[in-house]
Short mmCIF file of C-alpha atoms in Angstrom, two decimals:
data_model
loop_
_atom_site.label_atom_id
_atom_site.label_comp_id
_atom_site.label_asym_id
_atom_site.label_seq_id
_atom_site.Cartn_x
_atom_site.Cartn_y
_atom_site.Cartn_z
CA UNK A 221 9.49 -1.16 18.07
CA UNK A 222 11.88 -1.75 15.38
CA UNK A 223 13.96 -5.13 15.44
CA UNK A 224 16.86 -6.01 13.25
CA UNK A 225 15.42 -9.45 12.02
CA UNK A 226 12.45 -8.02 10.62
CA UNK A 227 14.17 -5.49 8.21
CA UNK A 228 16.37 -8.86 7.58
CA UNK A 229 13.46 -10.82 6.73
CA UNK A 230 11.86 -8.22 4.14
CA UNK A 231 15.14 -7.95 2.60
CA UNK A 232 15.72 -11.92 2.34
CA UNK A 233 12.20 -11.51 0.90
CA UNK A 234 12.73 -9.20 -2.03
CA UNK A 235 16.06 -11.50 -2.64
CA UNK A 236 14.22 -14.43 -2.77
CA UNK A 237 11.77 -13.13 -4.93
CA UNK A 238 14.02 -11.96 -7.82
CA UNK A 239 14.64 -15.71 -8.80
CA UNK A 240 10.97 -16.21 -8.39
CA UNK A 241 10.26 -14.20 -11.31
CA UNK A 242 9.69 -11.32 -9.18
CA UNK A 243 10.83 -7.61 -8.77
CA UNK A 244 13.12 -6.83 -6.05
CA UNK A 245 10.76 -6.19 -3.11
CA UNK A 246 9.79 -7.48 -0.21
CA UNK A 247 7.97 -6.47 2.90
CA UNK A 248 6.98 -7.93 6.26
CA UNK A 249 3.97 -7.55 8.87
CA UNK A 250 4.90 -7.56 12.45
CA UNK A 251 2.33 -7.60 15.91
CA UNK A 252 3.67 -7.94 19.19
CA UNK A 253 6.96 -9.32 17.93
CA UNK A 254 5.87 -11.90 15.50
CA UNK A 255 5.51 -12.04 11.58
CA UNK A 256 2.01 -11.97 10.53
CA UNK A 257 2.57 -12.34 6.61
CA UNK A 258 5.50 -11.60 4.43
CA UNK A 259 4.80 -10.19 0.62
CA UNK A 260 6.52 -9.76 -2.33
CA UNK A 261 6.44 -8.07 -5.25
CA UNK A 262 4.22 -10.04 -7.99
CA UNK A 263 3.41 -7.44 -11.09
CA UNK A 264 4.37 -9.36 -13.22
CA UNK A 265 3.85 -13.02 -12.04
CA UNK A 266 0.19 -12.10 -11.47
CA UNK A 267 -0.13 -9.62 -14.40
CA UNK A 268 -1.45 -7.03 -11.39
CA UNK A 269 -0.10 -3.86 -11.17
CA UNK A 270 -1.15 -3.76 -7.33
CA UNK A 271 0.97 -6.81 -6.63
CA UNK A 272 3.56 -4.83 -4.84
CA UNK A 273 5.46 -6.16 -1.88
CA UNK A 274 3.72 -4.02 0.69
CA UNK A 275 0.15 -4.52 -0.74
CA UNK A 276 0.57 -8.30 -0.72
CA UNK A 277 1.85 -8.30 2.65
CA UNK A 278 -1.92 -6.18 4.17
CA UNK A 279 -3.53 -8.36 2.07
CA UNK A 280 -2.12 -11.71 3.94
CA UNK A 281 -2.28 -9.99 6.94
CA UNK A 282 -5.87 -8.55 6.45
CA UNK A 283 -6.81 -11.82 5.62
CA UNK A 284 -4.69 -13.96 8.65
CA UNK A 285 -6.37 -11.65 10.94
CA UNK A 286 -9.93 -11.45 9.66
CA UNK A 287 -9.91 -7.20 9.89
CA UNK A 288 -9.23 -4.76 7.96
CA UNK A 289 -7.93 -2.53 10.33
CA UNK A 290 -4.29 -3.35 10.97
CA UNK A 291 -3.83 -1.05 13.96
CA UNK A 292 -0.85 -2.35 16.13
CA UNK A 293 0.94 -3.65 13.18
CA UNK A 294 3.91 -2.75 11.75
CA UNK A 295 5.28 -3.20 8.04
CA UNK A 296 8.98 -3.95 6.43
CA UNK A 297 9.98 -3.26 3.52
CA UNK A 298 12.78 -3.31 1.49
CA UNK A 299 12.53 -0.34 0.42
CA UNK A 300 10.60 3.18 0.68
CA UNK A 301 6.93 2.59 -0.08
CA UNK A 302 5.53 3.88 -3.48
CA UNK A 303 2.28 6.53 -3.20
CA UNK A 304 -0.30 3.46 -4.04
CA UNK A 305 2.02 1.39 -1.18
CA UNK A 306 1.89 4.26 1.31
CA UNK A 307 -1.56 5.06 0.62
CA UNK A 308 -2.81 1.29 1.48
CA UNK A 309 -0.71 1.05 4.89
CA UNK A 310 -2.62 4.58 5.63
CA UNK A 311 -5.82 3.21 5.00
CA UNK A 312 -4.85 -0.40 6.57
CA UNK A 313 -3.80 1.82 9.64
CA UNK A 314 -0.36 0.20 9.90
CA UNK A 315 1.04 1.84 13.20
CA UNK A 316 4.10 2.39 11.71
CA UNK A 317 6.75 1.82 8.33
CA UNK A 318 10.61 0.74 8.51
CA UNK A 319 12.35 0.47 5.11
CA UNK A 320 15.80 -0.14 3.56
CA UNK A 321 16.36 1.39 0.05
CA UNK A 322 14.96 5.05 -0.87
CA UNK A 323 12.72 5.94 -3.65
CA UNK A 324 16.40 7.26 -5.02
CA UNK A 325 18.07 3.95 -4.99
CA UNK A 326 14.53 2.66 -6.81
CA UNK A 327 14.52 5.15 -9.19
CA UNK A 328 18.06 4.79 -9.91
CA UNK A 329 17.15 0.98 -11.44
CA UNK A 330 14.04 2.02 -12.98
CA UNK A 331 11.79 1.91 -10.16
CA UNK A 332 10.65 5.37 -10.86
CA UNK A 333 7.49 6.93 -8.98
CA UNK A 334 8.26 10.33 -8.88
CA UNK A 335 5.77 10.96 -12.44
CA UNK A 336 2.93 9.93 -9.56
CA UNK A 337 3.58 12.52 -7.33
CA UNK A 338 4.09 15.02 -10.00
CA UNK A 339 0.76 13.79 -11.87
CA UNK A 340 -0.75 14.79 -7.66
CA UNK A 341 0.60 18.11 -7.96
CA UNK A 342 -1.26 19.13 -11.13
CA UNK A 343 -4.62 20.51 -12.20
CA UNK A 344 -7.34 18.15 -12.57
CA UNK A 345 -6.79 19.22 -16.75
CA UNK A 346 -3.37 18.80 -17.08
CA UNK A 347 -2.60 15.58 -15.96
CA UNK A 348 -1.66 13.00 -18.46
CA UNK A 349 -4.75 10.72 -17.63
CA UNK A 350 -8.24 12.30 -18.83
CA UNK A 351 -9.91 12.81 -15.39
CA UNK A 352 -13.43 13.35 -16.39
CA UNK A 353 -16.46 13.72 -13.55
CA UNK A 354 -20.13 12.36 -15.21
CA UNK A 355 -23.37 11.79 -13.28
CA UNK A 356 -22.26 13.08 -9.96
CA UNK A 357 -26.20 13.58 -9.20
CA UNK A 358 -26.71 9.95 -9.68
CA UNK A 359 -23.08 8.82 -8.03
CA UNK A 360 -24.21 10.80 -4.70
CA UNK A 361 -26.93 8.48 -3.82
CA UNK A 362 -24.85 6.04 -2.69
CA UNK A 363 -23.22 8.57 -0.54
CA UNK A 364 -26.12 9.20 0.90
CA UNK A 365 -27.50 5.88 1.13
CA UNK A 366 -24.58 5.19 3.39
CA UNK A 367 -24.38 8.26 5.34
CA UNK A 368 -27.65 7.37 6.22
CA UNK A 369 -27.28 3.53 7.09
CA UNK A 370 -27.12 2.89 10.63
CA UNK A 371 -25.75 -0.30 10.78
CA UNK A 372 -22.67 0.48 8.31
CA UNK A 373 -18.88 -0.74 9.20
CA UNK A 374 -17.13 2.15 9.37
CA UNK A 375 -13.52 2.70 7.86
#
């Protein structure tokens, strides 16, 4: 259930971070009312193109909470999550996603994403980034290896 403070919090967060050395993002983690872990945008404090505010944030809270699984969490962010953001609160299994600025307001200070889900839309071939499959006889073993293992973890 959405509360004011916690929007408040994610965008004290990307504040914050800006004189850090960071980019202007922030998000925040939330179960049963109380913050779990805050994260902020760190590309290029960490050199880590991953280090956005929302990843950061499942990491901590992975990590606080000793699962990967996230269900009955929710996130905060500053702003609309990017497709790698949105993609890793999917496969966290964040319950559900309150943000402040659009993927317009991002783009409109260089915060751009939209190449991404063009790049999605395309052909395999015509995407700027070679694609290329090799060895997929070899690669499915380990498909089948853990289709096959009884005691896996799943995910």
């Amino acid at each position: 259930m959405y509360e004011k403070r916690f929007m408040k919090r994610a965008i004290s967060v990307s504040l914050k971070n800006i004189d850090k050395g960071g980019g202007p993002f922030g998000a925040v983690i939330v179960r049963d009312g109380k913050i779990i872990a805050t994260g902020a945008n760190r590309v290029t404090c960490n050199n880590d193109p991953t280090a956005h505010a929302e990843v950061m944030a499942i990491r901590k809270a992975a990590k606080k909470l000793g699962t990967f699984d996230l269900s009955g969490c929710e996130i905060y962010t500053s702003c609309e999550p990017c497709p790698m953001c949105l993609g890793a609160i999917y496969w966290a299994h964040l319950d559900r996603i309150y943000y402040g600025n659009t993927k317009r307001d991002a783009a409109a200070i260089g915060f751009d994403d939209s190449f991404i889900y063009d790049e999605l839309d395309l052909k395999k071939e015509d995407r700027k980034i070679q694609i290329i499959q090799k060895l997929p006889n070899e690669a499915i073993e380990a498909f089948r290896y853990w289709e096959n293992k009884t005691d896996k973890i799943e995910y």
